[in-house]
Amino acid sequence: MINNDDKEKDSHNPMGEVIESSAFNLTIQCHKLYDSPAIGSLMKCGTETVVYSIISNIKTQSLDTSRTTIALAQNAFSVEDVYQEHPQLHNLLSTSLNTIVVGYKQNKSISHEIPSIPPKIHDLAYSCTSDETLLFSQTFGFLRILRSSDNTHIDDVIVSFLRSTSMNAPNPSQLLLTAGLELARLLKDNTQRLTQLLERISL
């Protein structure tokens, strides 16, 4: 289990790089197999303009997508045994993240808008620290971007982000209340979805 100190230290090292880039979505390949932050985590990449995105999906698959992964654990007792017996798997598989762009920072000012130019391919990607995530979440304008996403499981992403962020907030109840008010404004015409979201973030 990784403690908070380890997470903060790891945040200074890139955990992956952008391999697909668009104005609204990024695909980030992890440098290490299975070394991924959780769904709903805030990521950052870029130099002059820092682009923020939130993880919406995590996928591990063969690097050669033309080859189908086959079962290897017929004589193993655990998944760890499989990787010990087949160390080449670390070079044949990759873990990648799909993320939704939710804002950017330029001249030390954070905007909850889509940047005019997306990140470059091979831009290094970093996990945001809890302090960076709380700073990004001082207001909740980015929830508008998430709400508009065509991701089927976007409500799960929203809930994961708010739950994890509130755990590191000085006043978790206040953070969730402020987020809930913004959700109520955005979803005033969809009371069923709003009610489900508020129940899941324990407001």
mmCIF file of N, CA, C and O in Angstrom, residues 6-86:
data_model
loop_
_atom_site.group_PDB
_atom_site.id
_atom_site.type_symbol
_atom_site.label_atom_id
_atom_site.label_comp_id
_atom_site.label_asym_id
_atom_site.label_seq_id
_atom_site.Cartn_x
_atom_site.Cartn_y
_atom_site.Cartn_z
ATOM 1 N N ASP A 6 4.672 8.842 -0.012
ATOM 2 C CA ASP A 6 5.179 8.230 -1.248
ATOM 3 C C ASP A 6 4.498 8.830 -2.465
ATOM 4 O O ASP A 6 5.113 9.075 -3.498
ATOM 5 N N LYS A 7 3.192 9.068 -2.348
ATOM 6 C CA LYS A 7 2.445 9.655 -3.463
ATOM 7 C C LYS A 7 2.963 11.048 -3.782
ATOM 8 O O LYS A 7 3.115 11.427 -4.947
ATOM 9 N N GLU A 8 3.230 11.845 -2.726
ATOM 10 C CA GLU A 8 3.706 13.201 -2.947
ATOM 11 C C GLU A 8 5.089 13.170 -3.614
ATOM 12 O O GLU A 8 5.377 13.950 -4.509
ATOM 13 N N LYS A 9 5.964 12.235 -3.181
ATOM 14 C CA LYS A 9 7.284 12.137 -3.770
ATOM 15 C C LYS A 9 7.202 11.695 -5.231
ATOM 16 O O LYS A 9 7.899 12.229 -6.096
ATOM 17 N N ASP A 10 6.359 10.699 -5.510
ATOM 18 C CA ASP A 10 6.225 10.193 -6.871
ATOM 19 C C ASP A 10 5.691 11.248 -7.817
ATOM 20 O O ASP A 10 5.938 11.198 -9.021
ATOM 21 N N SER A 11 4.944 12.228 -7.292
ATOM 22 C CA SER A 11 4.334 13.242 -8.138
ATOM 23 C C SER A 11 5.374 14.130 -8.815
ATOM 24 O O SER A 11 5.071 14.814 -9.783
ATOM 25 N N HIS A 12 6.626 14.129 -8.295
ATOM 26 C CA HIS A 12 7.686 14.940 -8.904
ATOM 27 C C HIS A 12 8.324 14.222 -10.089
ATOM 28 O O HIS A 12 9.137 14.800 -10.800
ATOM 29 N N ASN A 13 7.999 12.946 -10.269
ATOM 30 C CA ASN A 13 8.528 12.162 -11.378
ATOM 31 C C ASN A 13 7.410 11.890 -12.368
ATOM 32 O O ASN A 13 6.276 11.600 -11.972
ATOM 33 N N PRO A 14 7.687 11.969 -13.676
ATOM 34 C CA PRO A 14 6.637 11.668 -14.657
ATOM 35 C C PRO A 14 6.206 10.214 -14.546
ATOM 36 O O PRO A 14 7.042 9.321 -14.379
ATOM 37 N N MET A 15 4.897 9.971 -14.588
ATOM 38 C CA MET A 15 4.435 8.586 -14.539
ATOM 39 C C MET A 15 4.066 8.075 -15.927
ATOM 40 O O MET A 15 3.729 6.910 -16.099
ATOM 41 N N GLY A 16 4.148 8.948 -16.931
ATOM 42 C CA GLY A 16 3.836 8.518 -18.284
ATOM 43 C C GLY A 16 4.000 9.658 -19.261
ATOM 44 O O GLY A 16 4.553 10.715 -18.917
ATOM 45 N N GLU A 17 3.516 9.453 -20.480
ATOM 46 C CA GLU A 17 3.589 10.503 -21.494
ATOM 47 C C GLU A 17 2.399 10.417 -22.435
ATOM 48 O O GLU A 17 1.778 9.357 -22.598
ATOM 49 N N VAL A 18 2.092 11.537 -23.026
ATOM 50 C CA VAL A 18 0.945 11.634 -23.924
ATOM 51 C C VAL A 18 1.250 10.894 -25.228
ATOM 52 O O VAL A 18 2.271 11.154 -25.866
ATOM 53 N N ILE A 19 0.362 9.968 -25.599
ATOM 54 C CA ILE A 19 0.549 9.254 -26.871
ATOM 55 C C ILE A 19 -0.584 9.553 -27.857
ATOM 56 O O ILE A 19 -0.466 9.247 -29.037
ATOM 57 N N GLU A 20 -1.679 10.145 -27.377
ATOM 58 C CA GLU A 20 -2.738 10.656 -28.246
ATOM 59 C C GLU A 20 -3.222 11.964 -27.639
ATOM 60 O O GLU A 20 -3.434 12.047 -26.428
ATOM 61 N N SER A 21 -3.392 12.977 -28.482
ATOM 62 C CA SER A 21 -3.740 14.295 -27.970
ATOM 63 C C SER A 21 -4.817 14.946 -28.821
ATOM 64 O O SER A 21 -4.735 14.961 -30.050
ATOM 65 N N SER A 22 -5.842 15.455 -28.141
ATOM 66 C CA SER A 22 -6.857 16.261 -28.802
ATOM 67 C C SER A 22 -7.232 17.388 -27.860
ATOM 68 O O SER A 22 -6.778 17.437 -26.714
ATOM 69 N N ALA A 23 -8.079 18.291 -28.324
ATOM 70 C CA ALA A 23 -8.458 19.435 -27.500
ATOM 71 C C ALA A 23 -9.179 18.994 -26.227
ATOM 72 O O ALA A 23 -9.047 19.635 -25.182
ATOM 73 N N PHE A 24 -9.921 17.887 -26.304
ATOM 74 C CA PHE A 24 -10.803 17.520 -25.202
ATOM 75 C C PHE A 24 -10.385 16.262 -24.449
ATOM 76 O O PHE A 24 -10.800 16.057 -23.315
ATOM 77 N N ASN A 25 -9.573 15.416 -25.075
ATOM 78 C CA ASN A 25 -9.198 14.141 -24.453
ATOM 79 C C ASN A 25 -7.738 13.809 -24.731
ATOM 80 O O ASN A 25 -7.203 14.154 -25.786
ATOM 81 N N LEU A 26 -7.116 13.131 -23.764
ATOM 82 C CA LEU A 26 -5.741 12.682 -23.916
ATOM 83 C C LEU A 26 -5.661 11.185 -23.631
ATOM 84 O O LEU A 26 -6.451 10.651 -22.845
ATOM 85 N N THR A 27 -4.700 10.521 -24.271
ATOM 86 C CA THR A 27 -4.332 9.161 -23.890
ATOM 87 C C THR A 27 -2.897 9.221 -23.392
ATOM 88 O O THR A 27 -2.011 9.736 -24.077
ATOM 89 N N ILE A 28 -2.681 8.713 -22.180
ATOM 90 C CA ILE A 28 -1.374 8.751 -21.537
ATOM 91 C C ILE A 28 -0.907 7.320 -21.315
ATOM 92 O O ILE A 28 -1.624 6.518 -20.691
ATOM 93 N N GLN A 29 0.258 6.983 -21.829
ATOM 94 C CA GLN A 29 0.819 5.655 -21.590
ATOM 95 C C GLN A 29 1.714 5.709 -20.366
ATOM 96 O O GLN A 29 2.605 6.558 -20.270
ATOM 97 N N CYS A 30 1.465 4.810 -19.411
ATOM 98 C CA CYS A 30 2.271 4.758 -18.191
ATOM 99 C C CYS A 30 3.662 4.212 -18.513
ATOM 100 O O CYS A 30 3.814 3.308 -19.331
ATOM 101 N N HIS A 31 4.677 4.746 -17.843
ATOM 102 C CA HIS A 31 6.027 4.261 -18.052
ATOM 103 C C HIS A 31 6.228 2.873 -17.460
ATOM 104 O O HIS A 31 7.066 2.102 -17.941
ATOM 105 N N LYS A 32 5.466 2.557 -16.415
ATOM 106 C CA LYS A 32 5.559 1.240 -15.782
ATOM 107 C C LYS A 32 4.203 0.539 -15.880
ATOM 108 O O LYS A 32 3.157 1.167 -15.684
ATOM 109 N N LEU A 33 4.242 -0.749 -16.153
ATOM 110 C CA LEU A 33 3.022 -1.536 -16.264
ATOM 111 C C LEU A 33 2.229 -1.476 -14.962
ATOM 112 O O LEU A 33 2.785 -1.670 -13.875
ATOM 113 N N TYR A 34 0.951 -1.190 -15.069
ATOM 114 C CA TYR A 34 0.003 -1.111 -13.945
ATOM 115 C C TYR A 34 0.284 0.039 -12.979
ATOM 116 O O TYR A 34 -0.352 0.138 -11.936
ATOM 117 N N ASP A 35 1.233 0.905 -13.306
ATOM 118 C CA ASP A 35 1.577 2.014 -12.409
ATOM 119 C C ASP A 35 0.693 3.206 -12.745
ATOM 120 O O ASP A 35 1.144 4.182 -13.354
ATOM 121 N N SER A 36 -0.567 3.134 -12.320
ATOM 122 C CA SER A 36 -1.547 4.149 -12.684
ATOM 123 C C SER A 36 -2.210 4.743 -11.454
ATOM 124 O O SER A 36 -2.502 4.018 -10.500
ATOM 125 N N PRO A 37 -2.471 6.050 -11.477
ATOM 126 C CA PRO A 37 -3.333 6.629 -10.445
ATOM 127 C C PRO A 37 -4.755 6.080 -10.605
ATOM 128 O O PRO A 37 -5.069 5.391 -11.582
ATOM 129 N N ALA A 38 -5.617 6.415 -9.668
ATOM 130 C CA ALA A 38 -6.989 5.897 -9.687
ATOM 131 C C ALA A 38 -7.880 6.693 -10.641
ATOM 132 O O ALA A 38 -7.569 7.832 -11.018
ATOM 133 N N ILE A 39 -8.988 6.074 -11.016
ATOM 134 C CA ILE A 39 -10.024 6.784 -11.772
ATOM 135 C C ILE A 39 -10.407 8.050 -11.008
ATOM 136 O O ILE A 39 -10.563 8.039 -9.784
ATOM 137 N N GLY A 40 -10.556 9.157 -11.723
ATOM 138 C CA GLY A 40 -10.930 10.414 -11.080
ATOM 139 C C GLY A 40 -9.752 11.247 -10.605
ATOM 140 O O GLY A 40 -9.946 12.363 -10.109
ATOM 141 N N SER A 41 -8.527 10.739 -10.769
ATOM 142 C CA SER A 41 -7.341 11.498 -10.341
ATOM 143 C C SER A 41 -7.039 12.623 -11.321
ATOM 144 O O SER A 41 -7.277 12.502 -12.524
ATOM 145 N N LEU A 42 -6.475 13.702 -10.783
ATOM 146 C CA LEU A 42 -6.099 14.852 -11.609
ATOM 147 C C LEU A 42 -4.671 14.685 -12.104
ATOM 148 O O LEU A 42 -3.760 14.392 -11.326
ATOM 149 N N MET A 43 -4.473 14.870 -13.417
ATOM 150 C CA MET A 43 -3.165 14.772 -14.049
ATOM 151 C C MET A 43 -2.776 16.141 -14.608
ATOM 152 O O MET A 43 -3.636 17.006 -14.809
ATOM 153 N N LYS A 44 -1.481 16.309 -14.874
ATOM 154 C CA LYS A 44 -1.018 17.540 -15.515
ATOM 155 C C LYS A 44 0.085 17.211 -16.507
ATOM 156 O O LYS A 44 0.825 16.231 -16.348
ATOM 157 N N CYS A 45 0.172 18.005 -17.554
ATOM 158 C CA CYS A 45 1.246 17.850 -18.526
ATOM 159 C C CYS A 45 1.458 19.186 -19.225
ATOM 160 O O CYS A 45 0.621 20.091 -19.133
ATOM 161 N N GLY A 46 2.577 19.312 -19.924
ATOM 162 C CA GLY A 46 2.879 20.573 -20.595
ATOM 163 C C GLY A 46 3.852 21.417 -19.793
ATOM 164 O O GLY A 46 4.061 21.194 -18.601
ATOM 165 N N THR A 47 4.445 22.410 -20.449
ATOM 166 C CA THR A 47 5.450 23.256 -19.808
ATOM 167 C C THR A 47 5.000 24.718 -19.744
ATOM 168 O O THR A 47 4.608 25.202 -18.679
ATOM 169 N N GLU A 48 5.000 25.414 -20.855
ATOM 170 C CA GLU A 48 4.574 26.817 -20.834
ATOM 171 C C GLU A 48 3.109 26.924 -20.424
ATOM 172 O O GLU A 48 2.733 27.786 -19.631
ATOM 173 N N THR A 49 2.277 26.061 -20.993
ATOM 174 C CA THR A 49 0.888 25.942 -20.567
ATOM 175 C C THR A 49 0.708 24.572 -19.951
ATOM 176 O O THR A 49 0.924 23.557 -20.611
ATOM 177 N N VAL A 50 0.354 24.549 -18.665
ATOM 178 C CA VAL A 50 0.118 23.281 -17.978
ATOM 179 C C VAL A 50 -1.338 22.879 -18.195
ATOM 180 O O VAL A 50 -2.251 23.639 -17.848
ATOM 181 N N VAL A 51 -1.550 21.719 -18.779
ATOM 182 C CA VAL A 51 -2.904 21.249 -19.063
ATOM 183 C C VAL A 51 -3.307 20.224 -18.008
ATOM 184 O O VAL A 51 -2.558 19.283 -17.723
ATOM 185 N N TYR A 52 -4.495 20.420 -17.437
ATOM 186 C CA TYR A 52 -5.027 19.504 -16.435
ATOM 187 C C TYR A 52 -6.075 18.592 -17.066
ATOM 188 O O TYR A 52 -6.898 19.035 -17.876
ATOM 189 N N SER A 53 -6.047 17.329 -16.663
ATOM 190 C CA SER A 53 -7.073 16.391 -17.131
ATOM 191 C C SER A 53 -7.376 15.389 -16.021
ATOM 192 O O SER A 53 -6.555 15.184 -15.118
ATOM 193 N N ILE A 54 -8.546 14.789 -16.091
ATOM 194 C CA ILE A 54 -8.990 13.850 -15.067
ATOM 195 C C ILE A 54 -9.140 12.467 -15.698
ATOM 196 O O ILE A 54 -9.723 12.324 -16.782
ATOM 197 N N ILE A 55 -8.609 11.458 -15.019
ATOM 198 C CA ILE A 55 -8.627 10.090 -15.557
ATOM 199 C C ILE A 55 -10.053 9.553 -15.609
ATOM 200 O O ILE A 55 -10.759 9.526 -14.598
ATOM 201 N N SER A 56 -10.458 9.122 -16.801
ATOM 202 C CA SER A 56 -11.806 8.580 -16.989
ATOM 203 C C SER A 56 -11.805 7.076 -17.256
ATOM 204 O O SER A 56 -12.836 6.420 -17.144
ATOM 205 N N ASN A 57 -10.639 6.527 -17.607
ATOM 206 C CA ASN A 57 -10.556 5.088 -17.848
ATOM 207 C C ASN A 57 -9.101 4.658 -17.765
ATOM 208 O O ASN A 57 -8.185 5.440 -18.030
ATOM 209 N N ILE A 58 -8.890 3.411 -17.357
ATOM 210 C CA ILE A 58 -7.568 2.814 -17.278
ATOM 211 C C ILE A 58 -7.612 1.505 -18.054
ATOM 212 O O ILE A 58 -8.508 0.694 -17.838
ATOM 213 N N LYS A 59 -6.640 1.315 -18.934
ATOM 214 C CA LYS A 59 -6.674 0.121 -19.785
ATOM 215 C C LYS A 59 -5.283 -0.483 -19.885
ATOM 216 O O LYS A 59 -4.300 0.227 -20.091
ATOM 217 N N THR A 60 -5.199 -1.811 -19.736
ATOM 218 C CA THR A 60 -3.959 -2.539 -19.951
ATOM 219 C C THR A 60 -4.179 -3.530 -21.084
ATOM 220 O O THR A 60 -5.153 -4.283 -21.068
ATOM 221 N N GLN A 61 -3.277 -3.518 -22.054
ATOM 222 C CA GLN A 61 -3.432 -4.396 -23.210
ATOM 223 C C GLN A 61 -2.073 -4.667 -23.833
ATOM 224 O O GLN A 61 -1.058 -4.104 -23.425
ATOM 225 N N SER A 62 -2.067 -5.536 -24.847
ATOM 226 C CA SER A 62 -0.838 -5.849 -25.563
ATOM 227 C C SER A 62 -0.337 -4.626 -26.315
ATOM 228 O O SER A 62 -1.121 -3.865 -26.877
ATOM 229 N N LEU A 63 0.978 -4.422 -26.308
ATOM 230 C CA LEU A 63 1.556 -3.340 -27.097
ATOM 231 C C LEU A 63 1.298 -3.553 -28.581
ATOM 232 O O LEU A 63 1.093 -2.604 -29.332
ATOM 233 N N ASP A 64 1.288 -4.825 -28.991
ATOM 234 C CA ASP A 64 0.965 -5.176 -30.368
ATOM 235 C C ASP A 64 -0.515 -5.516 -30.417
ATOM 236 O O ASP A 64 -0.927 -6.630 -30.082
ATOM 237 N N THR A 65 -1.338 -4.548 -30.777
ATOM 238 C CA THR A 65 -2.793 -4.741 -30.738
ATOM 239 C C THR A 65 -3.287 -5.771 -31.745
ATOM 240 O O THR A 65 -4.457 -6.166 -31.697
ATOM 241 N N SER A 66 -2.418 -6.191 -32.652
ATOM 242 C CA SER A 66 -2.821 -7.227 -33.613
ATOM 243 C C SER A 66 -2.732 -8.632 -33.011
ATOM 244 O O SER A 66 -3.201 -9.606 -33.602
ATOM 245 N N ARG A 67 -2.102 -8.726 -31.835
ATOM 246 C CA ARG A 67 -1.948 -10.024 -31.177
ATOM 247 C C ARG A 67 -2.869 -10.098 -29.967
ATOM 248 O O ARG A 67 -2.921 -9.173 -29.148
ATOM 249 N N THR A 68 -3.579 -11.189 -29.838
ATOM 250 C CA THR A 68 -4.508 -11.388 -28.729
ATOM 251 C C THR A 68 -3.767 -11.936 -27.515
ATOM 252 O O THR A 68 -2.973 -12.875 -27.633
ATOM 253 N N THR A 69 -4.014 -11.353 -26.339
ATOM 254 C CA THR A 69 -3.433 -11.865 -25.106
ATOM 255 C C THR A 69 -4.082 -13.202 -24.761
ATOM 256 O O THR A 69 -5.301 -13.359 -24.857
ATOM 257 N N ILE A 70 -3.267 -14.176 -24.358
ATOM 258 C CA ILE A 70 -3.791 -15.510 -24.047
ATOM 259 C C ILE A 70 -3.570 -15.823 -22.570
ATOM 260 O O ILE A 70 -2.740 -15.207 -21.899
ATOM 261 N N ALA A 71 -4.326 -16.801 -22.060
ATOM 262 C CA ALA A 71 -4.197 -17.212 -20.666
ATOM 263 C C ALA A 71 -2.866 -17.920 -20.446
ATOM 264 O O ALA A 71 -2.431 -18.734 -21.263
ATOM 265 N N LEU A 72 -2.216 -17.619 -19.327
ATOM 266 C CA LEU A 72 -0.905 -18.200 -19.013
ATOM 267 C C LEU A 72 -0.853 -18.811 -17.618
ATOM 268 O O LEU A 72 0.196 -19.302 -17.201
ATOM 269 N N ALA A 73 -1.957 -18.785 -16.886
ATOM 270 C CA ALA A 73 -1.912 -19.155 -15.469
ATOM 271 C C ALA A 73 -2.395 -20.573 -15.190
ATOM 272 O O ALA A 73 -2.793 -20.886 -14.067
ATOM 273 N N GLN A 74 -2.336 -21.459 -16.204
ATOM 274 C CA GLN A 74 -2.845 -22.811 -16.000
ATOM 275 C C GLN A 74 -2.142 -23.530 -14.851
ATOM 276 O O GLN A 74 -2.755 -24.301 -14.112
ATOM 277 N N ASN A 75 -0.847 -23.279 -14.690
ATOM 278 C CA ASN A 75 -0.071 -23.967 -13.651
ATOM 279 C C ASN A 75 0.399 -23.018 -12.552
ATOM 280 O O ASN A 75 1.325 -23.337 -11.806
ATOM 281 N N ALA A 76 -0.236 -21.866 -12.465
ATOM 282 C CA ALA A 76 0.151 -20.871 -11.457
ATOM 283 C C ALA A 76 -0.898 -20.791 -10.355
ATOM 284 O O ALA A 76 -2.053 -21.197 -10.534
ATOM 285 N N PHE A 77 -0.481 -20.294 -9.198
ATOM 286 C CA PHE A 77 -1.388 -20.145 -8.065
ATOM 287 C C PHE A 77 -1.775 -18.692 -7.804
ATOM 288 O O PHE A 77 -2.646 -18.414 -6.995
ATOM 289 N N SER A 78 -1.110 -17.766 -8.485
ATOM 290 C CA SER A 78 -1.437 -16.360 -8.322
ATOM 291 C C SER A 78 -0.963 -15.597 -9.552
ATOM 292 O O SER A 78 -0.138 -16.089 -10.340
ATOM 293 N N VAL A 79 -1.477 -14.377 -9.715
ATOM 294 C CA VAL A 79 -1.051 -13.559 -10.847
ATOM 295 C C VAL A 79 0.429 -13.187 -10.718
ATOM 296 O O VAL A 79 1.138 -13.035 -11.726
ATOM 297 N N GLU A 80 0.922 -13.084 -9.480
ATOM 298 C CA GLU A 80 2.338 -12.785 -9.289
ATOM 299 C C GLU A 80 3.206 -13.895 -9.855
ATOM 300 O O GLU A 80 4.281 -13.650 -10.426
ATOM 301 N N ASP A 81 2.745 -15.163 -9.706
ATOM 302 C CA ASP A 81 3.489 -16.292 -10.262
ATOM 303 C C ASP A 81 3.620 -16.170 -11.780
ATOM 304 O O ASP A 81 4.664 -16.485 -12.359
ATOM 305 N N VAL A 82 2.538 -15.720 -12.419
ATOM 306 C CA VAL A 82 2.544 -15.588 -13.873
ATOM 307 C C VAL A 82 3.628 -14.614 -14.321
ATOM 308 O O VAL A 82 4.407 -14.885 -15.247
ATOM 309 N N TYR A 83 3.717 -13.457 -13.641
ATOM 310 C CA TYR A 83 4.693 -12.446 -14.042
ATOM 311 C C TYR A 83 6.124 -12.860 -13.697
ATOM 312 O O TYR A 83 7.075 -12.439 -14.363
ATOM 313 N N GLN A 84 6.284 -13.681 -12.667
ATOM 314 C CA GLN A 84 7.617 -14.188 -12.350
ATOM 315 C C GLN A 84 8.080 -15.212 -13.384
ATOM 316 O O GLN A 84 9.249 -15.250 -13.768
ATOM 317 N N GLU A 85 7.148 -16.023 -13.843
ATOM 318 C CA GLU A 85 7.478 -17.048 -14.831
ATOM 319 C C GLU A 85 7.602 -16.473 -16.247
ATOM 320 O O GLU A 85 8.260 -17.060 -17.107
ATOM 321 N N HIS A 86 6.956 -15.327 -16.476
ATOM 322 C CA HIS A 86 6.969 -14.702 -17.807
ATOM 323 C C HIS A 86 7.364 -13.225 -17.677
ATOM 324 O O HIS A 86 6.557 -12.326 -17.927
#
